[in-house]
Coordinates of C-alpha atoms and ligand atoms in Angstrom, one line a residue:
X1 CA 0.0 0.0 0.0
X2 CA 2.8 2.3 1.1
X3 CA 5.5 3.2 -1.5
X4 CA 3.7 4.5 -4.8
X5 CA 5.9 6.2 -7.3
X6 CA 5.3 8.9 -9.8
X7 CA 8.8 9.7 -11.9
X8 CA 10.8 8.3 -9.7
X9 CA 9.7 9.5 -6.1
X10 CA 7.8 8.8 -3.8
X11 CA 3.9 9.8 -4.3
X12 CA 2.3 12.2 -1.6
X13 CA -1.9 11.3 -1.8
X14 CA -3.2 14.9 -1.4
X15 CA -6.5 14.9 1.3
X16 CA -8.2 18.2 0.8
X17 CA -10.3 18.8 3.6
X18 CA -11.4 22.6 2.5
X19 CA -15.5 21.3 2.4
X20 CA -14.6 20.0 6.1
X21 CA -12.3 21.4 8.9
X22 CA -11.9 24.3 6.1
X23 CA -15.9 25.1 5.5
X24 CA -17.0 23.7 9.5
X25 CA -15.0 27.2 11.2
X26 CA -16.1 30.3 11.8
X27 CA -16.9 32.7 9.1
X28 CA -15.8 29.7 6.1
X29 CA -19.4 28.4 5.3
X30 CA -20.7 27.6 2.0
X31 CA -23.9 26.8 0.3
X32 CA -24.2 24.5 -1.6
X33 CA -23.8 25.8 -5.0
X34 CA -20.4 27.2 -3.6
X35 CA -20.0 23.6 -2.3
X36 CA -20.5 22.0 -5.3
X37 CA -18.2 24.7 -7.2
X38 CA -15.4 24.1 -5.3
X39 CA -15.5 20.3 -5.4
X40 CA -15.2 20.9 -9.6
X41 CA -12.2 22.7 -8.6
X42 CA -10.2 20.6 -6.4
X43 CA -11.1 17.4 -8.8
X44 CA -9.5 19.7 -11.4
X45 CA -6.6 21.0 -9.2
X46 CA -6.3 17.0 -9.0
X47 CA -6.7 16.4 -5.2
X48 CA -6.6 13.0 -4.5
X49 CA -9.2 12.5 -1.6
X50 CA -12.1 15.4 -0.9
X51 CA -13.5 15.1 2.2
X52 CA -17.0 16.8 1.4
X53 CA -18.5 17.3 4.2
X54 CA -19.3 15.2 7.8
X55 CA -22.6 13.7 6.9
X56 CA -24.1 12.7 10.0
X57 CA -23.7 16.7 11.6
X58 CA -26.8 17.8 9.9
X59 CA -29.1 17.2 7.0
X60 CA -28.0 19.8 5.0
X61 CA -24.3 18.4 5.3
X62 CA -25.6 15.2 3.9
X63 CA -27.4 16.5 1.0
X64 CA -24.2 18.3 0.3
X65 CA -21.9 15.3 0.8
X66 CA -24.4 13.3 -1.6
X67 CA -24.7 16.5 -4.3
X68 CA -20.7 15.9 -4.1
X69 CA -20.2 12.5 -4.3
X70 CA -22.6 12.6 -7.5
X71 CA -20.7 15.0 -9.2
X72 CA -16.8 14.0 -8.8
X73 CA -15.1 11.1 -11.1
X74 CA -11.8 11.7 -10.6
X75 CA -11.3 12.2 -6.8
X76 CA -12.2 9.8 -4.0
X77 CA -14.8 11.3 -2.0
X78 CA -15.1 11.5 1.9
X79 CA -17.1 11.6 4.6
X80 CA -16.2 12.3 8.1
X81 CA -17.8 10.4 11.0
X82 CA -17.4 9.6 15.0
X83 CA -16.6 6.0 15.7
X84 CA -20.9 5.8 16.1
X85 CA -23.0 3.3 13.7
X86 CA -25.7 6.2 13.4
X87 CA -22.9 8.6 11.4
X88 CA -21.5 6.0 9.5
X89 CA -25.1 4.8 8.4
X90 CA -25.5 8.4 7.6
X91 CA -22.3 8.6 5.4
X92 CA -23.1 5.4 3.8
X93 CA -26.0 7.2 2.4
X94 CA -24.7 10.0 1.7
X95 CA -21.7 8.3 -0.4
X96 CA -24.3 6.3 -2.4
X97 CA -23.3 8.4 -5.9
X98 CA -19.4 8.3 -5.1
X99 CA -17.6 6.3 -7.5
X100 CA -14.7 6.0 -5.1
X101 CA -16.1 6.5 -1.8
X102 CA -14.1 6.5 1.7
X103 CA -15.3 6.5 5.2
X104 CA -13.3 8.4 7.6
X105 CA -13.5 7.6 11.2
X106 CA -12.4 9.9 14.2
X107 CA -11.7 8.7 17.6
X108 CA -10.0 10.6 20.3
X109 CA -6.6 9.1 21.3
X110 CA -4.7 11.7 24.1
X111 CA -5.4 11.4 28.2
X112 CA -7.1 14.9 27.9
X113 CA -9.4 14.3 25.5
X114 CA -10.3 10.4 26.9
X115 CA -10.3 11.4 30.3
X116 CA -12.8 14.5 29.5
X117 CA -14.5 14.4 26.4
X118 CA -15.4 10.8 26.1
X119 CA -15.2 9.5 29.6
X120 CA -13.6 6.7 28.2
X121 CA -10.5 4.5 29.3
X122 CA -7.9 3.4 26.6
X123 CA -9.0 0.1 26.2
X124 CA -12.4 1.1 25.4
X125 CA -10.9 3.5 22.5
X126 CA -9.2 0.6 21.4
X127 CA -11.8 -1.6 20.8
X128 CA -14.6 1.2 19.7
X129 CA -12.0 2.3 17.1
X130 CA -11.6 -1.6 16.0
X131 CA -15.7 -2.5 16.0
X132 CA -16.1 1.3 13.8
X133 CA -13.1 -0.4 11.1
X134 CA -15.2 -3.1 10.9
X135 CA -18.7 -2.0 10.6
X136 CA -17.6 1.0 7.9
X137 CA -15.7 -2.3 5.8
X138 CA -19.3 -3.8 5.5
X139 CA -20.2 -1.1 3.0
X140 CA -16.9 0.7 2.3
X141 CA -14.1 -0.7 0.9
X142 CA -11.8 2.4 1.8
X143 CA -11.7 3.0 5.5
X144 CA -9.4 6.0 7.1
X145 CA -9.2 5.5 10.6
X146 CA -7.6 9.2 12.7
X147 CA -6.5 9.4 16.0
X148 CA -8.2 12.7 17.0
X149 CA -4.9 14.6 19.0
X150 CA -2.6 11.9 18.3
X151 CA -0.2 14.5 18.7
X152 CA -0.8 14.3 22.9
X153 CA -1.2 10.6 22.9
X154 CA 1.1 8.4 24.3
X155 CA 3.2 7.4 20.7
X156 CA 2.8 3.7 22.1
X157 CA -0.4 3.9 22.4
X158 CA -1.5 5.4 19.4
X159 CA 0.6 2.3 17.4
X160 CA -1.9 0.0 19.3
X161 CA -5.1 1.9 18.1
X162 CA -3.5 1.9 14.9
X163 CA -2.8 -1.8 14.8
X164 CA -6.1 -2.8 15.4
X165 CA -7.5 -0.5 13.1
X166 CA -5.5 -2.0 9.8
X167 CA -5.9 -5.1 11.0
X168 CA -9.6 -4.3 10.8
X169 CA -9.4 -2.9 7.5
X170 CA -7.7 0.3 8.1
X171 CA -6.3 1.2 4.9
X172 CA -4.9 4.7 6.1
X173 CA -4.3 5.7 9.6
X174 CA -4.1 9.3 9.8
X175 CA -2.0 11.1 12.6
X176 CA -3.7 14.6 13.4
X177 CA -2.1 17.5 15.3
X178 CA -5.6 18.5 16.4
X179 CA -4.5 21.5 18.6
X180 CA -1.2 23.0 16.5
X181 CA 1.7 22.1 19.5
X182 CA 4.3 19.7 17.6
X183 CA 7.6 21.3 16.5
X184 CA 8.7 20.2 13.0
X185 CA 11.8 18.0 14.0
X186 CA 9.6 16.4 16.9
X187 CA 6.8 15.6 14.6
X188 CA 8.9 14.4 11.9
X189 CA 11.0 11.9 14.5
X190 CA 6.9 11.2 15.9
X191 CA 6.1 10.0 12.5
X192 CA 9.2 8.3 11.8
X193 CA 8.5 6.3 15.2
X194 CA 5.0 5.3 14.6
X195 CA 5.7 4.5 10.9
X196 CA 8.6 1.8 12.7
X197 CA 6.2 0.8 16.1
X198 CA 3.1 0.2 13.9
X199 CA 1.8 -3.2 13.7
X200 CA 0.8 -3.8 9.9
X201 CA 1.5 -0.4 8.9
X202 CA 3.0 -1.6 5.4
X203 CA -0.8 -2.9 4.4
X204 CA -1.8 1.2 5.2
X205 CA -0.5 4.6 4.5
X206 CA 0.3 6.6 7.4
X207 CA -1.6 10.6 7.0
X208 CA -0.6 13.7 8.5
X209 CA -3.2 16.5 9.3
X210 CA -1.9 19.3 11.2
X211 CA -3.1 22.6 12.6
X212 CA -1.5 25.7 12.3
X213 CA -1.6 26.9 15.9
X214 CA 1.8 28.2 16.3
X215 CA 1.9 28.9 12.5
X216 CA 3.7 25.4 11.8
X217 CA 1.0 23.2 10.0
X218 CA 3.2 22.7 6.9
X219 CA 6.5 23.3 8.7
X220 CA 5.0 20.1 10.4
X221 CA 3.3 18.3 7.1
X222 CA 6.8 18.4 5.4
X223 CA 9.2 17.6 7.8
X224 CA 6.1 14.1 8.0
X225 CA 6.8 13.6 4.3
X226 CA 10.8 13.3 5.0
X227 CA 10.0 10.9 7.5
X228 CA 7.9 8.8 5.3
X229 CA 4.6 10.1 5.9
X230 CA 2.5 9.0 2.3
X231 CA -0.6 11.6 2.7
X232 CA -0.8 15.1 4.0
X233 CA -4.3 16.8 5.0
X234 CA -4.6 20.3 4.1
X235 CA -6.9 23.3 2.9
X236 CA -6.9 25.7 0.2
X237 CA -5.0 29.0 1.6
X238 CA -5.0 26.7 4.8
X239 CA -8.7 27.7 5.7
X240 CA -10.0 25.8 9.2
X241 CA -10.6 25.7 12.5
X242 CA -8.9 28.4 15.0
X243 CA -5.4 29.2 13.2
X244 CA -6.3 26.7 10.3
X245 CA -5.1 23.8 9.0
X246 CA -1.5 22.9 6.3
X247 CA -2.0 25.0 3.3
X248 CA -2.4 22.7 0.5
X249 CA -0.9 25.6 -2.1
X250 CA 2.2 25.9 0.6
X251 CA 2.8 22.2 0.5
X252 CA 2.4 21.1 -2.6
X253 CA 4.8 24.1 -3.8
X254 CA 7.2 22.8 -1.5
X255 CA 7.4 19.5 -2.5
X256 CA 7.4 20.3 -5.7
X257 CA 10.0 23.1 -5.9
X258 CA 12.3 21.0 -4.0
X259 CA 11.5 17.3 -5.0
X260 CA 15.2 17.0 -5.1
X261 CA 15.3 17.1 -1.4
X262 CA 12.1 15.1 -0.5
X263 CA 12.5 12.7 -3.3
X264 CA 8.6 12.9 -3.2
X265 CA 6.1 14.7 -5.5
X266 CA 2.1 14.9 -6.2
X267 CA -0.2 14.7 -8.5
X268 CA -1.5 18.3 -8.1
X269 CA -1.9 20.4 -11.5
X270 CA 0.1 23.4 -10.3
X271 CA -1.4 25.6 -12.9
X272 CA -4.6 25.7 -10.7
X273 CA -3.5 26.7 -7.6
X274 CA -4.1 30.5 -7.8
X275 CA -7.7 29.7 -9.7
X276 CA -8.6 27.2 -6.9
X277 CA -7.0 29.4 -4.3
X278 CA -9.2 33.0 -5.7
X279 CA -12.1 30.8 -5.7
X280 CA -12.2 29.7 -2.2
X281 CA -11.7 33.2 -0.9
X282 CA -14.6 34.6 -3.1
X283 CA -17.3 31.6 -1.3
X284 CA -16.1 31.9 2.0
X285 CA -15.0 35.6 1.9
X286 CA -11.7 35.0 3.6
X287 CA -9.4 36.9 1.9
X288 CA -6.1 35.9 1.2
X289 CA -3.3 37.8 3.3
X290 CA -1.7 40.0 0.9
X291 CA 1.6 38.3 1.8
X292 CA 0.6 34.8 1.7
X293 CA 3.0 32.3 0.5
X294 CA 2.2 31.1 -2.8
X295 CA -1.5 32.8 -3.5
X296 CA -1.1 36.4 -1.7
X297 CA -1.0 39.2 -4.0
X298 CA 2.6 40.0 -2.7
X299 CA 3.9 36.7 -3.6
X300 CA 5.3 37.7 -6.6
X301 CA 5.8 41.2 -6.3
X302 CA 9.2 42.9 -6.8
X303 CA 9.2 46.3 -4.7
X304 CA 12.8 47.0 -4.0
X305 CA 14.9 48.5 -6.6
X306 CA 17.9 45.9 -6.3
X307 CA 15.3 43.1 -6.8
X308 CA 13.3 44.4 -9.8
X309 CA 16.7 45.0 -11.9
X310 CA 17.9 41.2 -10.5
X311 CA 14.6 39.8 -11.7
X312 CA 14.3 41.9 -15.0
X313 CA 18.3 40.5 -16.0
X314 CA 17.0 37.0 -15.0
X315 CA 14.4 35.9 -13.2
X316 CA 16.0 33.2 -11.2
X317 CA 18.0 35.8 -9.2
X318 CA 14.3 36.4 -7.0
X319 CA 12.2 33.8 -8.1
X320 CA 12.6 30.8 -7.2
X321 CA 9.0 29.4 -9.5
X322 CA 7.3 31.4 -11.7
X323 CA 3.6 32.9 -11.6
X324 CA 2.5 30.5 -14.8
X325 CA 3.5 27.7 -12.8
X326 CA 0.6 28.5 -10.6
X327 CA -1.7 29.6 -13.5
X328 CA -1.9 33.3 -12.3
X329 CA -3.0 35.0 -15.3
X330 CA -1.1 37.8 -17.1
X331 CA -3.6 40.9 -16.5
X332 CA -3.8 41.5 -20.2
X333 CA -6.1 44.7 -21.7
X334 CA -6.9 43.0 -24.7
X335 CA -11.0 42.9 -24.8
X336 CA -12.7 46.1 -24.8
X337 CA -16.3 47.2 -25.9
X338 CA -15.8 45.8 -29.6
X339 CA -14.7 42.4 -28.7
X340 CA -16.9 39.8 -29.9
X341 CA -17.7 36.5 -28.4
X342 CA -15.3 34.6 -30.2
X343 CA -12.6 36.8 -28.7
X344 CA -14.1 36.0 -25.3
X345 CA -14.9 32.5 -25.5
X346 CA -11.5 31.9 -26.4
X347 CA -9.7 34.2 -23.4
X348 CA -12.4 32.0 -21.0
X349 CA -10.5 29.0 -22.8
X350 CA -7.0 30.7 -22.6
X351 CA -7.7 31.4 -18.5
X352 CA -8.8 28.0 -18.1
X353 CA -12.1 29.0 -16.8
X354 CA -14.9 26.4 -17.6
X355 CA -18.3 27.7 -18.0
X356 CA -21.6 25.9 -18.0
X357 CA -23.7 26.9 -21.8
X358 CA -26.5 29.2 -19.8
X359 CA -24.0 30.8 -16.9
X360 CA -21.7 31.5 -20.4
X361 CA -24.9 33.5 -21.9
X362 CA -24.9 35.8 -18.6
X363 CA -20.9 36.6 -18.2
X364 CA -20.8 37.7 -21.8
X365 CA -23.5 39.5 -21.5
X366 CA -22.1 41.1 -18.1
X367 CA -19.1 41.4 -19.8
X368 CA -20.4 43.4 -22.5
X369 CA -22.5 45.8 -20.1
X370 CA -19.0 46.3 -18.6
X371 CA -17.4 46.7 -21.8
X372 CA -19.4 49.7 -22.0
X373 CA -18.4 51.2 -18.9
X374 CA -15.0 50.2 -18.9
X375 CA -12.6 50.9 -21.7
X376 CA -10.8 47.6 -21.5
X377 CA -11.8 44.4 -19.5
X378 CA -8.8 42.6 -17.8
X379 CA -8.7 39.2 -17.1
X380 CA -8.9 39.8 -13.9
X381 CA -12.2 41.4 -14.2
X382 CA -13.4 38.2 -16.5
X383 CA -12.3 35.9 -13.7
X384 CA -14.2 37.8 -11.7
X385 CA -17.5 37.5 -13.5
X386 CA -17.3 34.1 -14.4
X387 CA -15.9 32.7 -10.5
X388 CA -19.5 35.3 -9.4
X389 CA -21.4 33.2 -11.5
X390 CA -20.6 29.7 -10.9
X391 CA -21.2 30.0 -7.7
X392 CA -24.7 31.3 -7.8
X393 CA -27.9 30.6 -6.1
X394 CA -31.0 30.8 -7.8
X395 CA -32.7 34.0 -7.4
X396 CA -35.4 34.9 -4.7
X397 CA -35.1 38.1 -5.1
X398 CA -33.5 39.9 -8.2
X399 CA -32.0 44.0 -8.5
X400 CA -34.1 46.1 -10.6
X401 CA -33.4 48.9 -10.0
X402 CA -32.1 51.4 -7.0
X403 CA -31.5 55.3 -5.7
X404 CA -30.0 56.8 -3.2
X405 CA -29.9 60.4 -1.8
X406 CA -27.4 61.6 0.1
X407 CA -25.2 64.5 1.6
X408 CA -23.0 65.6 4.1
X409 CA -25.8 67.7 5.9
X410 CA -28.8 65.2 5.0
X411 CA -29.3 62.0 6.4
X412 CA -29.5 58.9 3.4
X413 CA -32.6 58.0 1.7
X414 CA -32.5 54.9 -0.5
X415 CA -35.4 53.4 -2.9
X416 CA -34.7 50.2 -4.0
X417 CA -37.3 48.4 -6.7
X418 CA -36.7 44.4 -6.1
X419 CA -38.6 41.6 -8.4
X420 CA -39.6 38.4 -6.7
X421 CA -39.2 34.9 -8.5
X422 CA -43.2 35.1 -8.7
X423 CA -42.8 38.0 -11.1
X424 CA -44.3 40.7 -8.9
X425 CA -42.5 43.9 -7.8
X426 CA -41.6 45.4 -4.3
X427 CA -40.5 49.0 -3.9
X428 CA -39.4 50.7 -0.7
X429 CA -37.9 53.9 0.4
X430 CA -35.9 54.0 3.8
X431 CA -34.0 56.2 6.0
X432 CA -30.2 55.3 6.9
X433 CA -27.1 56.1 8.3
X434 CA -25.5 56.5 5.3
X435 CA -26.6 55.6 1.5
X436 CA -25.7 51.6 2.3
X437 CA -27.7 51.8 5.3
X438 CA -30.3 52.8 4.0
X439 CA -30.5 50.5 0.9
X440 CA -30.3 47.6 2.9
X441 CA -32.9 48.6 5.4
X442 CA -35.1 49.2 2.5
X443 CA -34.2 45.5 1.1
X444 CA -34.7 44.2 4.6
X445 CA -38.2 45.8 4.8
X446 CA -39.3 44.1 1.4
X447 CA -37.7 40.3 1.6
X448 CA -39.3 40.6 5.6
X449 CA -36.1 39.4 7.7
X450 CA -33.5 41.4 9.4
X451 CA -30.8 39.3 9.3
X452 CA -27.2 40.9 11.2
X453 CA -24.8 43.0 8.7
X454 CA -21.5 40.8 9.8
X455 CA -18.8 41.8 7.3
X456 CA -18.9 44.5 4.9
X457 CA -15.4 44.3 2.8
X458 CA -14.8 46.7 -0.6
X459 CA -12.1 46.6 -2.9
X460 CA -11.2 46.9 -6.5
X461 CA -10.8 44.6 -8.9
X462 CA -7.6 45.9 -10.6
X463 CA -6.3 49.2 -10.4
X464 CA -7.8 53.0 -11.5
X465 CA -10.7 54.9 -10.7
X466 CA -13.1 52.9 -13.8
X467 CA -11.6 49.6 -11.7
X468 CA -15.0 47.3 -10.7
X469 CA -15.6 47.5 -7.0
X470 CA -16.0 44.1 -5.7
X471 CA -17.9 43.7 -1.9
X472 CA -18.1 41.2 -0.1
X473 CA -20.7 40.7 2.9
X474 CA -21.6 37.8 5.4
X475 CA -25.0 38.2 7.3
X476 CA -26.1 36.1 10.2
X477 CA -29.3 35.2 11.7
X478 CA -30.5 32.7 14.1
X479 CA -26.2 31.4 14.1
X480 CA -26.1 30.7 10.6
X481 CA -24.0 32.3 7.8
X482 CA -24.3 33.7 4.3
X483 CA -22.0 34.8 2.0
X484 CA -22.5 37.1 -1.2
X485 CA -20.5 39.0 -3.3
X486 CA -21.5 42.0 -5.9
X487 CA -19.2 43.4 -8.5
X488 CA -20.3 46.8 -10.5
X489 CA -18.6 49.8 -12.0
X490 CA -20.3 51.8 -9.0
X491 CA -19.3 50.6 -5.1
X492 CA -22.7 51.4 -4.0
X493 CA -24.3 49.2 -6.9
X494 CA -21.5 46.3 -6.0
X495 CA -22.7 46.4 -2.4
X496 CA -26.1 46.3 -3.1
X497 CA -25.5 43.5 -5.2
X498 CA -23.4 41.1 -2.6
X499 CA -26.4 41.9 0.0
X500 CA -28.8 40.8 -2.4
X501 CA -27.0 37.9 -3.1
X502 CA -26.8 37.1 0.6
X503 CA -30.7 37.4 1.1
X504 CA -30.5 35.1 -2.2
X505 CA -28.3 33.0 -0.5
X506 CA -29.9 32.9 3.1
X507 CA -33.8 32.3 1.3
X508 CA -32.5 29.3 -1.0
X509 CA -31.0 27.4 2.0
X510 CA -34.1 28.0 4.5
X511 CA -36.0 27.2 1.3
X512 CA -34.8 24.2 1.0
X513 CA -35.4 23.2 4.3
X514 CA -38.8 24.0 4.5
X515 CA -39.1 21.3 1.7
X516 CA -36.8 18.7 3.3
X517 CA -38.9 19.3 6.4
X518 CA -42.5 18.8 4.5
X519 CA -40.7 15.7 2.3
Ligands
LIG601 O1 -8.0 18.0 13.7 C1 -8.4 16.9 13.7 O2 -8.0 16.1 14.6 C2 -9.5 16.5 12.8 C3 -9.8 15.0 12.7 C4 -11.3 14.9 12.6 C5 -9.1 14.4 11.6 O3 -10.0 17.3 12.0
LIG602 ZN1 -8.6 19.1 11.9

C-alpha cells in the first residue's frame, strides 16, 4: 500500500479537507452551490481524496456530501464520521453516488481528551475504534481510521489503536495535530517512530493532518513527508478551525520546488493553484493575506529596486517558480467594448475557466454591459465575472433597479425596486445612516427578515478609478452564515449586489429546508 511512485519518487496522496475542517470554522461556510463549485475545482486541481463534508452533523451536510459525491469522477470522495453506527449509516448514504467512496473515522486518542470528552478508558478507544473499522468495511471498501490529537497521545499507544485498526481494515491511519503544539523535528521523529512501532503499517498509509496553531501546519506536514509520511491533509489557503489547518498551495509548492530534497512529489496540476485558491476566498469571503505564501498578492511582487533589476536580467536571481507555474493569469487589456464572443470564448478558454452553456450566456452579457463602462476588461475582471457566476444561487429576489440620496448635511434615503421569482415587484424607500444603510434597510423591509450586517469588505478589482468595485458581505441570523458578493462599476451598486445575493443565499437554504422538512 505504502510506496507508490510517480517519476521516480515517492507519491504524496493529497487529502483536501477545505469542504470539512476548512468550511465547519467560523466565518468559512458555504452553500451549496459554492460547495459543489469548489468540489469541480479541487477534482481539477487533481486532489486526491475530498472530504465533502461530515454527513451525520446535519441534513444539510448530507445532501451536500451526496450533491458531491454525484458530481466527482476523478477524486475519492469522503465523509467524516465519529466511531458511532448512526454517522456512518449516515455517510453510507450519503456516499451512495461516489464512484470512489471513503469512510473516515475519528476517535480521540490523548489522556485529555479520553479522560474529558469521552469519559472513556484506553481500552475502550481501542476496541470502539476496531468494532467502527469493521462496521464501515461492511459497506466501504476504503476506511481511514484518525486518531483525534494523536499529537498528545502516548506514541505507544497510538501504534496499538493503529494496529487494530488496519488489521480491521484500516487502509490509512491518519495522525492529526488536532490542537497546532508539535515542533517540525519532533513531529517528523513522531512519525518516523510510529511508521517503525506500527503493527501492519505496510498494508496502510500513514496521513498527516496538522493545525497551524503556532503557524507550523506545513512546517510540520513536510518535515512528515521526510519521515515517510505517504498523505498530507490540508486546505486551500489553509482555511480551518482556530489558526487553520496545512495549506495545500504551501505544500504542494514545496514539495514540488524542492523534490530534489524530499524525493517525493504529487499529482496536483500546479497551474490551478491560484484559480482554486481566488475561488475559495470569493465563497467563503476570507481573503487571502496579501503576503501569503504562494496565492497572496505579494507573492510575486518585486518592490525594492535591487530586486526588480535582479529579476528583469534574470528571473531566477528572486524567483525561485514562476507565476505561470501556478496559473496566475497575465492581466492583459486586450477585450474592450468591440470584442466579440469569439474573442471572449477563447480568453475563458486561454484562462482555463470552464463555464456551464447558460452561466456563459450571462458573463458575456455582463461582460459586455461592462465593456461599455470600462474601456478595457482585464482578465482579472473576466475571472471575476465568471468565478460570481458559478457559484450562484437561484434567485429569490432579483435588483431592478435602486436610488440613493445623500449628503454631508442630510441623512440617506434609498429606494430600491426588487422583483420576486413570482414575477411581482416590491418597492421601498428608507432612511439610513448613510446611502448603504439605508439600501439595505429598505431590502430588509421588502424580503421581511432582518438578518445581522457581519462583514462588509470593498475593494477593487484591478487598479484606477473605472476599476470594478468588488464587496463582499456575510449576514447572520439565528447562528447561521451567508455569503455574497456584488461586482459593478459603481461601489454602492456592487454592495447592493453582494447583500442581495446574501438574502438570495440565506432564502434558497431555509428554502430548502422547509421542503426537506415537508418531504
Ligand atoms: O483536527 C483533527 O483532529 C481532525 C480530525 C477529525 C481528523 O480534524
Ligand atoms: Zn482538523
Amino acid at each position: 500500500m505504502a510506496g507508490e511512485t510517480m517519476g521516480g519518487v515517492r507519491r504524496i496522496v493529497v487529502f483536501d479537507t477545505t469542504l470539512r475542517d476548512g468550511e465547519q470554522s467560523p466565518g468559512c461556510s458555504m452553500n451549496l452551490q459554492e460547495k459543489l463549485e469548489v468540489a469541480r475545482r479541487l477534482e481539477k486541481l487533481g486532489v486526491d481524496v475530498i472530504e465533502a463534508g461530515f454527513p451525520a452533523s446535519s441534513p444539510g451536510d448530507l445532501e451536500s456530501v451526496k450533491a458531491i459525491a454525484g458530481i466527482v469522477k476523478d477524486s475519492t470522495v469522503a465523509g467524516l464520521c465519529r466511531c458511532r453506527e448512526a454517522d456512518m449509516d449516515a455517510a453510507r448514504e450519503a456516499l451512495t453516488p461516489a464512484d470512489d467512496p471513503r469512510i473516515h473515522l475519528f476517535l480521540a486518542t490523548s489522556p485529555i481528551h479520553m479522560e474529558y470528552k469521552l469519559k472513556m478508558s484506553p481500552e475502550q478507544v481501542l476496541d470502539q475504534a476496531a468494532a467502527s473499522v469493521r462496521y464501515a468495511k461492511k459497506f466501504c471498501a476504503d476506511v481511514e481510521f484518525s486518531a483525534e490529537d494523536a499529537f498528545r497521545s502516548d506514541p505507544d499507544f497510538v501504534c496499538r489503536v493503529f494496529g487494530a485498526a488496519i488489521q480491521a481494515g484500516a487502509l490509512t491511519v491518519n495522525f492529526p495535530d488536532t490542537v497546532g503544539y508539535a515542533m517540525p523535528d519532533e513531529f517528523g521523529s513522531r512519525i518516523r517512530y510510529i511508521k517503525e512501532h506500527t503493527p501492519g503499517m505496510e498494508k496502510a498509509r500513514l496521513s498527516v493532518h496538522c493545525h497551524n496553531d503556532l503557524g507550523l501546519a506545513v512546517a510540520n506536514s513536510v518535515a512528515a513527508v521526510r519521515a515517510g509520511a505517504d498523505q498530507v491533509e490540508c486546505t486551500v489557503n489553509g482555511i480551518g478551525e482556530r489558526a487553520g489547518n496545512a495549506s495545500l498551495e504551501e505544500i504542494v509548492m514545496g514539495l514540488r520546488i524542492r523534490r530534489d530534497y524530499f524525493n517525493a512529489d504529487t499529482r496536483i496540476d500546479s497551474t490551478q493553484i491560484y484559480a482554486a485558491s481566488r475561488l475559495v476566498a470569493q465563497v467563503t469571503g476570507v481573503k487571502v493575506q496579501p503576503n501569503k505564501a504562494i496565492v497572496g498578492e505579494n507573492a510575486f511582487a518585486h518592490e525594492a529596486g535591487i530586486h526588480q533589476h535582479g529579476v528583469l536580467v534574470k528571473r531566477e536571481t528572486y524567483e525561485i517558480m514562476t507565476p505561470e507555474s501556478i496559473g496566475i493569469p497575465k492581466n492583459r487589456m486586450v477585450l474592450g467594448k468591440h470584442s466579440g464572443r469569439h474573442a471572449f470564448e477563447n480568453r475563458l478558454r486561454e484562462l482555463g475557466l470552464s463555464v456551464d452553456d447558460a452561466a456563459r450566456e450571462q458573463i458575456f452579457a455582463q461582460f459586455k454591459e461592462l465593456a461599455d463602462k470600462k474601456k478595457t476588461v482585464s482578465d482579472r475582471d473576466i475571472e471575476a465575472l465568471v468565478m460570481g457566476a458559478a457559484a450562484a444561487v437561484p434567485e429569490t429576489w432579483h435588483l431592478d433597479h435602486w436610488a440613493v440620496n445623500t449628503g454631508s448635511a442630510l441623512g440617506a434615503t434609498g429606494t430600491i425596486r426588487l422583483r420576486h421569482k413570482d414575477g411581482k415587484y416590491r418597492k421601498l424607500v428608507s432612511m439610513g445612516d448613510g446611502p448603504i444603510d439605508s439600501i439595505f434597510r429598505a431590502i430588509n423591509q421588502i424580503v421581511g427578515k432582518e438578518p445581522e450586517l457581519e462583514l462588509y469588505e470593498i475593494g477593487a478589482i484591478t487598479g484606477g478609478s473605472a476599476s470594478q468595485g468588488e464587496t463582499m458581505v456575510k449576514i447572520a441570523m439565528d447562528g447561521r452564515h451567508w455569503n455574497g458578493r456584488g461586482l459593478s462599476t459603481d461601489v454602492i451598486e456592487s454592495s447592493i449586489r453582494a447583500y442581495i445575493s446574501a438574502i438570495n443565499a440565506m432564502e434558497w437554504e431555509l428554502g430548502r429546508e422547509e421542503e426537506r422538512r415537508q418531504e
